PDB file of C-alpha atoms and ligand atoms in Angstrom:
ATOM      1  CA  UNK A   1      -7.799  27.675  20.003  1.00 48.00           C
ATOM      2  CA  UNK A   2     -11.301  26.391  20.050  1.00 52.00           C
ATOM      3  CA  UNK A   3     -10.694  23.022  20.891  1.00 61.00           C
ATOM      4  CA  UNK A   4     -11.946  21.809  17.560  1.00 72.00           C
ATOM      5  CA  UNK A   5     -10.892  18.856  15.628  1.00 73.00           C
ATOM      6  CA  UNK A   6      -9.931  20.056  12.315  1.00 76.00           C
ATOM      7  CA  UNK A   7     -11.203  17.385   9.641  1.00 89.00           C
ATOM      8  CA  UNK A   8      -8.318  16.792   7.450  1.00 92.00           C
ATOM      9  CA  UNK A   9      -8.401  15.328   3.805  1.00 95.00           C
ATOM     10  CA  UNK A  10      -7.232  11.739   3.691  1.00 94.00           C
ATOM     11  CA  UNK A  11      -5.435  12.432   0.162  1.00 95.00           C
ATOM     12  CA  UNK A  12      -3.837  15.402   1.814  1.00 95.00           C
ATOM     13  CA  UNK A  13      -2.395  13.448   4.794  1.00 95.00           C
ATOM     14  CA  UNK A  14      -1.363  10.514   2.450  1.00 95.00           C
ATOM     15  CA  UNK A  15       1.008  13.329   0.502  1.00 96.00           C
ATOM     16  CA  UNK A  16       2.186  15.025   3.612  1.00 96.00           C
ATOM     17  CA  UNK A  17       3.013  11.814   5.591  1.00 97.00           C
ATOM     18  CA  UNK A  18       4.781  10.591   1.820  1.00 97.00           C
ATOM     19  CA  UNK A  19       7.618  13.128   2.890  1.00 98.00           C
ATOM     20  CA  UNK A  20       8.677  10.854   5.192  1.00 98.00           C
ATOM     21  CA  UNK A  21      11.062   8.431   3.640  1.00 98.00           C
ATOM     22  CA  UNK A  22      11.060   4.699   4.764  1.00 98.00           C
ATOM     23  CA  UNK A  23      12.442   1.557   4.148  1.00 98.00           C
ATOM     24  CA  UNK A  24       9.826  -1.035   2.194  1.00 98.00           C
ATOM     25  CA  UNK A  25       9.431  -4.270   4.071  1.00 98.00           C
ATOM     26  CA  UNK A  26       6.899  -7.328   3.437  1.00 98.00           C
ATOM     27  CA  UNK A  27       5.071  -9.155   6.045  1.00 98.00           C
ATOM     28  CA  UNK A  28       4.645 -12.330   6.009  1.00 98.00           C
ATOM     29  CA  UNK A  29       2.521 -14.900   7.853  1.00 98.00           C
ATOM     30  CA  UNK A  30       0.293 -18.169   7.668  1.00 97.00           C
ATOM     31  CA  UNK A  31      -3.632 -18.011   7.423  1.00 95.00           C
ATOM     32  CA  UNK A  32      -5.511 -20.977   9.767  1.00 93.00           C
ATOM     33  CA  UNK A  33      -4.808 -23.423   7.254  1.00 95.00           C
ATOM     34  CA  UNK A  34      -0.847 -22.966   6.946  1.00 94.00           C
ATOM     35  CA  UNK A  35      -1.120 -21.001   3.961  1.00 96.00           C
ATOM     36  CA  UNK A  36       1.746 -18.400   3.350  1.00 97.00           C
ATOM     37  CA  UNK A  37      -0.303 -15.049   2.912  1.00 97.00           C
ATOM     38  CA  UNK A  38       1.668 -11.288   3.252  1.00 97.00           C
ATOM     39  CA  UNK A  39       1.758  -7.728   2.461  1.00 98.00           C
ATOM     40  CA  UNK A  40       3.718  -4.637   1.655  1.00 98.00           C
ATOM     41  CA  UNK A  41       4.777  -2.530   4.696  1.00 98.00           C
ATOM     42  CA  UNK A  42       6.168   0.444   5.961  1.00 98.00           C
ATOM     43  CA  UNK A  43       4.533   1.348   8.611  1.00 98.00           C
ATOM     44  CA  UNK A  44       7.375  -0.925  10.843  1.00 98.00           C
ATOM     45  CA  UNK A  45       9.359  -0.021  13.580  1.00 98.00           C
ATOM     46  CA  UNK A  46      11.619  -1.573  16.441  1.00 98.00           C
ATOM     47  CA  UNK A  47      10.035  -0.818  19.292  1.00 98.00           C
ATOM     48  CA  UNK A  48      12.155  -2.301  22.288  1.00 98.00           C
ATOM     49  CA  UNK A  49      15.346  -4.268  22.658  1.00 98.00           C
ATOM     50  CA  UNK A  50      14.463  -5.580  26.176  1.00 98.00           C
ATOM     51  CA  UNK A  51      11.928  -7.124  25.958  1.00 98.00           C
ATOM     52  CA  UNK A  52      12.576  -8.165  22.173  1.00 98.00           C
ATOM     53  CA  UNK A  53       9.831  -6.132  20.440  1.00 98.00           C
ATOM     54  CA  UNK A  54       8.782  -4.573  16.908  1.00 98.00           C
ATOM     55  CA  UNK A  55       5.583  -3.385  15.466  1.00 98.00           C
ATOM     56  CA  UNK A  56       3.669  -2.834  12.183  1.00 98.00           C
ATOM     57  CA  UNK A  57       0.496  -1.549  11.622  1.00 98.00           C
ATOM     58  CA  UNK A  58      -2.267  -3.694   9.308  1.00 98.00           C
ATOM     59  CA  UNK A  59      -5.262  -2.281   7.184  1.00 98.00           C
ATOM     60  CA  UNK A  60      -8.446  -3.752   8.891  1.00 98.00           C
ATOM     61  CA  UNK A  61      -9.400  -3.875   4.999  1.00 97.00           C
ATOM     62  CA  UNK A  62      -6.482  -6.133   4.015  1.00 98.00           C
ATOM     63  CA  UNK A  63      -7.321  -9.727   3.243  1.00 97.00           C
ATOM     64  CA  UNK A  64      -4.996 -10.996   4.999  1.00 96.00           C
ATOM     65  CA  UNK A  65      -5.994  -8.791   7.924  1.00 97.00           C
ATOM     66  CA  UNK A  66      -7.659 -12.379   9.831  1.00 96.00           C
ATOM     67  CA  UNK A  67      -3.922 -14.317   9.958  1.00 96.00           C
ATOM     68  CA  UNK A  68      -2.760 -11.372  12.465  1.00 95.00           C
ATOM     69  CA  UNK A  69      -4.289 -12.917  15.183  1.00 93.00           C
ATOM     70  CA  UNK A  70      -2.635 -13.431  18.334  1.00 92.00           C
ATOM     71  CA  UNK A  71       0.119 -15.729  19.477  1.00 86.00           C
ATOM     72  CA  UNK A  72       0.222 -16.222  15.148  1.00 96.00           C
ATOM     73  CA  UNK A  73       3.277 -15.791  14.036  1.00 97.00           C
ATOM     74  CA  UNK A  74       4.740 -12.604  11.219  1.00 98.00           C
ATOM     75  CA  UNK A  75       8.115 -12.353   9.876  1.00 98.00           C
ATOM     76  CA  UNK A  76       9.150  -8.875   8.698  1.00 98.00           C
ATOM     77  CA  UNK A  77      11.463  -8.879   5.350  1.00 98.00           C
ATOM     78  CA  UNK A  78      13.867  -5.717   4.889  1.00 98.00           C
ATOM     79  CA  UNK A  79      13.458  -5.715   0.821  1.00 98.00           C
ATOM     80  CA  UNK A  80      17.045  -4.975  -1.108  1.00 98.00           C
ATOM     81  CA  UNK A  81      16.618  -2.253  -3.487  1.00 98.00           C
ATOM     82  CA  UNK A  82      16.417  -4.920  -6.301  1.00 97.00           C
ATOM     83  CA  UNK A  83      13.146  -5.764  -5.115  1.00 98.00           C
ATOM     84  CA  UNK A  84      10.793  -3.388  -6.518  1.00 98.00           C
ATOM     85  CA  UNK A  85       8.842  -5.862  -7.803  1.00 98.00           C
ATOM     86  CA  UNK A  86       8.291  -8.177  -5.188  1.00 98.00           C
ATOM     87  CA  UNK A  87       7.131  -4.862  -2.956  1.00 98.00           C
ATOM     88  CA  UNK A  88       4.513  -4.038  -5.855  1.00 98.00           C
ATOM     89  CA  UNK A  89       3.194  -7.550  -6.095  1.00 98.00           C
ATOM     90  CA  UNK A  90       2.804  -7.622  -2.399  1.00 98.00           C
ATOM     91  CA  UNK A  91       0.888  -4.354  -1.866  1.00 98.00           C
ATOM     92  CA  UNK A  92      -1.540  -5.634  -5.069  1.00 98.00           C
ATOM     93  CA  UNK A  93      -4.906  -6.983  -3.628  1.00 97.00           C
ATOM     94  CA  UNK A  94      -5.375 -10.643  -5.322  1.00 94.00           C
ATOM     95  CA  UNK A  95      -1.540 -10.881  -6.459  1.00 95.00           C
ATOM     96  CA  UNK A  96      -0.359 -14.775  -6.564  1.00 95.00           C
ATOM     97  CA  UNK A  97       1.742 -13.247  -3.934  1.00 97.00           C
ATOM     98  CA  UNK A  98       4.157 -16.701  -3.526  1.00 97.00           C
ATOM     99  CA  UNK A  99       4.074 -17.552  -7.435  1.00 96.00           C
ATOM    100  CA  UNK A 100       8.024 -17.597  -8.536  1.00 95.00           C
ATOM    101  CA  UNK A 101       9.104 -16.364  -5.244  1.00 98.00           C
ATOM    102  CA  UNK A 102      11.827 -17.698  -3.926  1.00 98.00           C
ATOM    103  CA  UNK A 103      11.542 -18.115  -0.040  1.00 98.00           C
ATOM    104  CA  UNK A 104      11.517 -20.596   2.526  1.00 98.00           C
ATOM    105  CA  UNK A 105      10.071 -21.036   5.886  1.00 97.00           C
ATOM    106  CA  UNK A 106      11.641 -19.527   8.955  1.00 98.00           C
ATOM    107  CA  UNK A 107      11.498 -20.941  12.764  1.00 97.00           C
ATOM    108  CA  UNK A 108       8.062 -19.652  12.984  1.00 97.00           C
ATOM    109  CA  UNK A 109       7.178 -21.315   9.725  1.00 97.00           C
ATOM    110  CA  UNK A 110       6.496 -17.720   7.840  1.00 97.00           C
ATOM    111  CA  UNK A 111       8.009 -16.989   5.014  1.00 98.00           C
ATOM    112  CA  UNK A 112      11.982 -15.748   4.644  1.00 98.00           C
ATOM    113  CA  UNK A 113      11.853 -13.896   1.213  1.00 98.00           C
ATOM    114  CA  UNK A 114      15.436 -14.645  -0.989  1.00 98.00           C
ATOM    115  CA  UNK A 115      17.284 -11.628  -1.584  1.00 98.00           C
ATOM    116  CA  UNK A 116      16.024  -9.621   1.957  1.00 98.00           C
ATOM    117  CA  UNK A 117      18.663  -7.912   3.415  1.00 98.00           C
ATOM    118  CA  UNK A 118      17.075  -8.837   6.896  1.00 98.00           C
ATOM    119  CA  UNK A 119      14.424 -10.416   8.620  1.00 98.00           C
ATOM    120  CA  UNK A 120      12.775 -10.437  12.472  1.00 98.00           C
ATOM    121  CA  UNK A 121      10.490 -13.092  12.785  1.00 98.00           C
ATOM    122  CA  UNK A 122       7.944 -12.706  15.495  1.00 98.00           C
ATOM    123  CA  UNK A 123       5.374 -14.146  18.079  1.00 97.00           C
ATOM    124  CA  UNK A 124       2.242 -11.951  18.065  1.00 97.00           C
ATOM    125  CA  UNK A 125       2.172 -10.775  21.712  1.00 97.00           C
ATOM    126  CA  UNK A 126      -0.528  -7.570  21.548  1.00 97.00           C
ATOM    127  CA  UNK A 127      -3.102  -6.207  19.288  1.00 97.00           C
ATOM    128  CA  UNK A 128      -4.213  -2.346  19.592  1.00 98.00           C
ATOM    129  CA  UNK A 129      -6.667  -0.296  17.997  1.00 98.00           C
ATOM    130  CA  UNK A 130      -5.282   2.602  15.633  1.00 98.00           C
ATOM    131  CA  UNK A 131      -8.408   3.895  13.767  1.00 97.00           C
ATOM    132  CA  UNK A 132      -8.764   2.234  10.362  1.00 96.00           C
ATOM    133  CA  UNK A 133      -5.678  -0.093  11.028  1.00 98.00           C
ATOM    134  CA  UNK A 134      -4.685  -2.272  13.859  1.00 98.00           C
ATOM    135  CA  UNK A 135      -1.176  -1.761  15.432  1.00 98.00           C
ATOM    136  CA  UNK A 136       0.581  -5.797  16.054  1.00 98.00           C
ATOM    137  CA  UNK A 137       3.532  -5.921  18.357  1.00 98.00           C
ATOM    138  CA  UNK A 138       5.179  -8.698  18.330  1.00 98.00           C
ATOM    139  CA  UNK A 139       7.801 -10.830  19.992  1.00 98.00           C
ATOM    140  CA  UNK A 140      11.311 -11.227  18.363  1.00 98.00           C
ATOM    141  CA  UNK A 141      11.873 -14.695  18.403  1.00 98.00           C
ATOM    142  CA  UNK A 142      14.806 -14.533  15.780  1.00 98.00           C
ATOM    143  CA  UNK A 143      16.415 -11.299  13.797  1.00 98.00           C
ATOM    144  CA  UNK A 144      19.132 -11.955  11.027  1.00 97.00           C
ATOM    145  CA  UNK A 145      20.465  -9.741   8.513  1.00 97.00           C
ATOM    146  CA  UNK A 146      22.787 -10.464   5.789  1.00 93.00           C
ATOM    147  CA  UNK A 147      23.716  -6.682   4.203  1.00 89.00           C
ATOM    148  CA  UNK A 148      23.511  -5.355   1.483  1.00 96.00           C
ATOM    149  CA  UNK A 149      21.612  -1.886  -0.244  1.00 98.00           C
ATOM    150  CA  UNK A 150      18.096  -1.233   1.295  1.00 98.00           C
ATOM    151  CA  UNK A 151      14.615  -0.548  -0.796  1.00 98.00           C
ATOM    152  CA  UNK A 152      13.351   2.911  -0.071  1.00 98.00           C
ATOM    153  CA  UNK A 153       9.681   4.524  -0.302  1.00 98.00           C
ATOM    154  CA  UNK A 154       9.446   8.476  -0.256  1.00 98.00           C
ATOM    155  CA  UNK A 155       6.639  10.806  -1.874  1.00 97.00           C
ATOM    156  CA  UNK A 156       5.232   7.977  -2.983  1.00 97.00           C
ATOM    157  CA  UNK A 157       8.189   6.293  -5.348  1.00 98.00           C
ATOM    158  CA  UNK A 158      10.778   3.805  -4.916  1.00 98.00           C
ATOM    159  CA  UNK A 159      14.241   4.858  -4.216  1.00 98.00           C
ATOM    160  CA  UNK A 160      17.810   3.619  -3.557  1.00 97.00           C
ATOM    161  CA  UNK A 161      20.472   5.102  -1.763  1.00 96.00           C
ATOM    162  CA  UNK A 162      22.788   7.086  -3.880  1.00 94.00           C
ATOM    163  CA  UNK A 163      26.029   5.160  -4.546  1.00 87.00           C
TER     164      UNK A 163
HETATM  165  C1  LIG B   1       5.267   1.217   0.080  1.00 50.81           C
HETATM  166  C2  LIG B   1       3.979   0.648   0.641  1.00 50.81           C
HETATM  167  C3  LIG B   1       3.808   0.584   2.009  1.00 50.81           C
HETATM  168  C4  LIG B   1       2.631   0.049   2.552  1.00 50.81           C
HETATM  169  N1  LIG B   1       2.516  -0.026   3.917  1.00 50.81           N
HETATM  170  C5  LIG B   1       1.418  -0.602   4.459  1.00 50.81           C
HETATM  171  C6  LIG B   1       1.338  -0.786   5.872  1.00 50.81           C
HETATM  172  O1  LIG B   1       2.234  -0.430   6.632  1.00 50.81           O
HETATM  173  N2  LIG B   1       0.212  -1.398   6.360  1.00 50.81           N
HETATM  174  C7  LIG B   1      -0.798  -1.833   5.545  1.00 50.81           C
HETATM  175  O2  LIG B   1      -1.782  -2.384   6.056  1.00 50.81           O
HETATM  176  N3  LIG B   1      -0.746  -1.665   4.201  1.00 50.81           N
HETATM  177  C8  LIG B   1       0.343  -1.085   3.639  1.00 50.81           C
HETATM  178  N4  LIG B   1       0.442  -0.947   2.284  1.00 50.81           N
HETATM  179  C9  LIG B   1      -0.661  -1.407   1.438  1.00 50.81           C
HETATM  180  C10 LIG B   1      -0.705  -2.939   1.328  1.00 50.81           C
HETATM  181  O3  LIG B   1       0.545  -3.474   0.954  1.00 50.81           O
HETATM  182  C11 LIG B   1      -1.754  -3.384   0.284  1.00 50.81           C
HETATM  183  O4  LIG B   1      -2.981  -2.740   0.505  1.00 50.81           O
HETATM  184  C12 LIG B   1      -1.924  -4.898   0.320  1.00 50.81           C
HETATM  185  O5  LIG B   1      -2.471  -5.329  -0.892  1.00 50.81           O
HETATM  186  C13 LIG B   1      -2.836  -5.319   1.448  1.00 50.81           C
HETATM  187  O6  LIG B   1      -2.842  -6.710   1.599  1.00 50.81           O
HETATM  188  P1  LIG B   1      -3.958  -7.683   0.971  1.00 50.81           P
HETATM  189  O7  LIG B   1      -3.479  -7.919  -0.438  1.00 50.81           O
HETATM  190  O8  LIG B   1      -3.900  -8.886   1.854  1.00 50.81           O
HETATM  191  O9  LIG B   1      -5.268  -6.951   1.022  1.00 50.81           O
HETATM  192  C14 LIG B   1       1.600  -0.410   1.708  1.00 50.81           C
HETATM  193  C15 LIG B   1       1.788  -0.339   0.320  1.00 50.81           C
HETATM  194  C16 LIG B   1       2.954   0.179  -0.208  1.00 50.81           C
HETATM  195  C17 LIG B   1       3.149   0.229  -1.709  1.00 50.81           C
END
């Protein structure tokens, strides 16, 4: 081994890390003003149960990149597999993300999408540097989860459990 980096292609390590299959959730949170503002995610995992922690990972290019901020709050929704939609609208840059949605506000006043099959909502305790995104952990402050059949994301398509 030489000890060099190899430079890999971006589209190649978008279809390579597409084989690993994920849930679909959708962030939400509230910009300065109180606005509701979110995004499509799957880069989400629980992280520690003592301390209470989880984690996502944002786009430094996403609009809503300036509401993760910290001590601001983010509430993670586990989307059903009847929620295709609302995952596409959320991962579309200039979407009327809220328009017709059905939510309401959770403890920590981000949004609680209808129809989730769980939630965490979240105090933002750390911010780290991962290359062109920046890795949030947050706080649990609050987890629920009502049931139900999970939204799932592999090579690059929306899936659903078999039945
Ligand atoms: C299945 C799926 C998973 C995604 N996961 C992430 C993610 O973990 N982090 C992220 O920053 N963007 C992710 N995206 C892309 C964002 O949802 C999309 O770029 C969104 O429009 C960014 O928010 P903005 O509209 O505020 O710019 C994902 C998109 C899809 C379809």
């Amino acid at each position: 081994m030489s000890g060099e980096v190899m430079a890999i292609d971006p589209q190649e390590l978008r279809r390579v890390m597409g084989h690993f299959a994920t849930g679909v959730t959708v962030v939400t949170t509230r910009d300065s003003e109180g606005r509701p503002n979110g995004l499509t995610a799957n880069a989400f995992m629980s992280l520690s149960l003592s301390p209470p922690l989880a984690l996502i990972s944002v786009d430094k290019g996403a609009t809503c990149y300036s509401c993760f901020q910290l001590n601001n709050s983010f509430t993670v929704n586990f989307l059903s597999e009847g929620q295709e939609e609302v995952s596409r609208r959320f991962a579309t840059k200039g979407a009327d993300k809220f328009a017709d949605l059905k939510w309401h506000p959770g403890e920590n006043g981000a949004a609680i999408i209808d129809g989730a099959i769980g939630c965490i909502e979240c105090r933002i305790a750390q911010c780290y540097d991962g290359g062109d995104h920046t890795i949030v952990v947050g706080e649990i402050t609050r987890a629920c989860a009502s049931g139900g059949r999970p939204l799932l994301f592999f090579q690059g398509k929306y899936r659903s459990l078999p039945s």
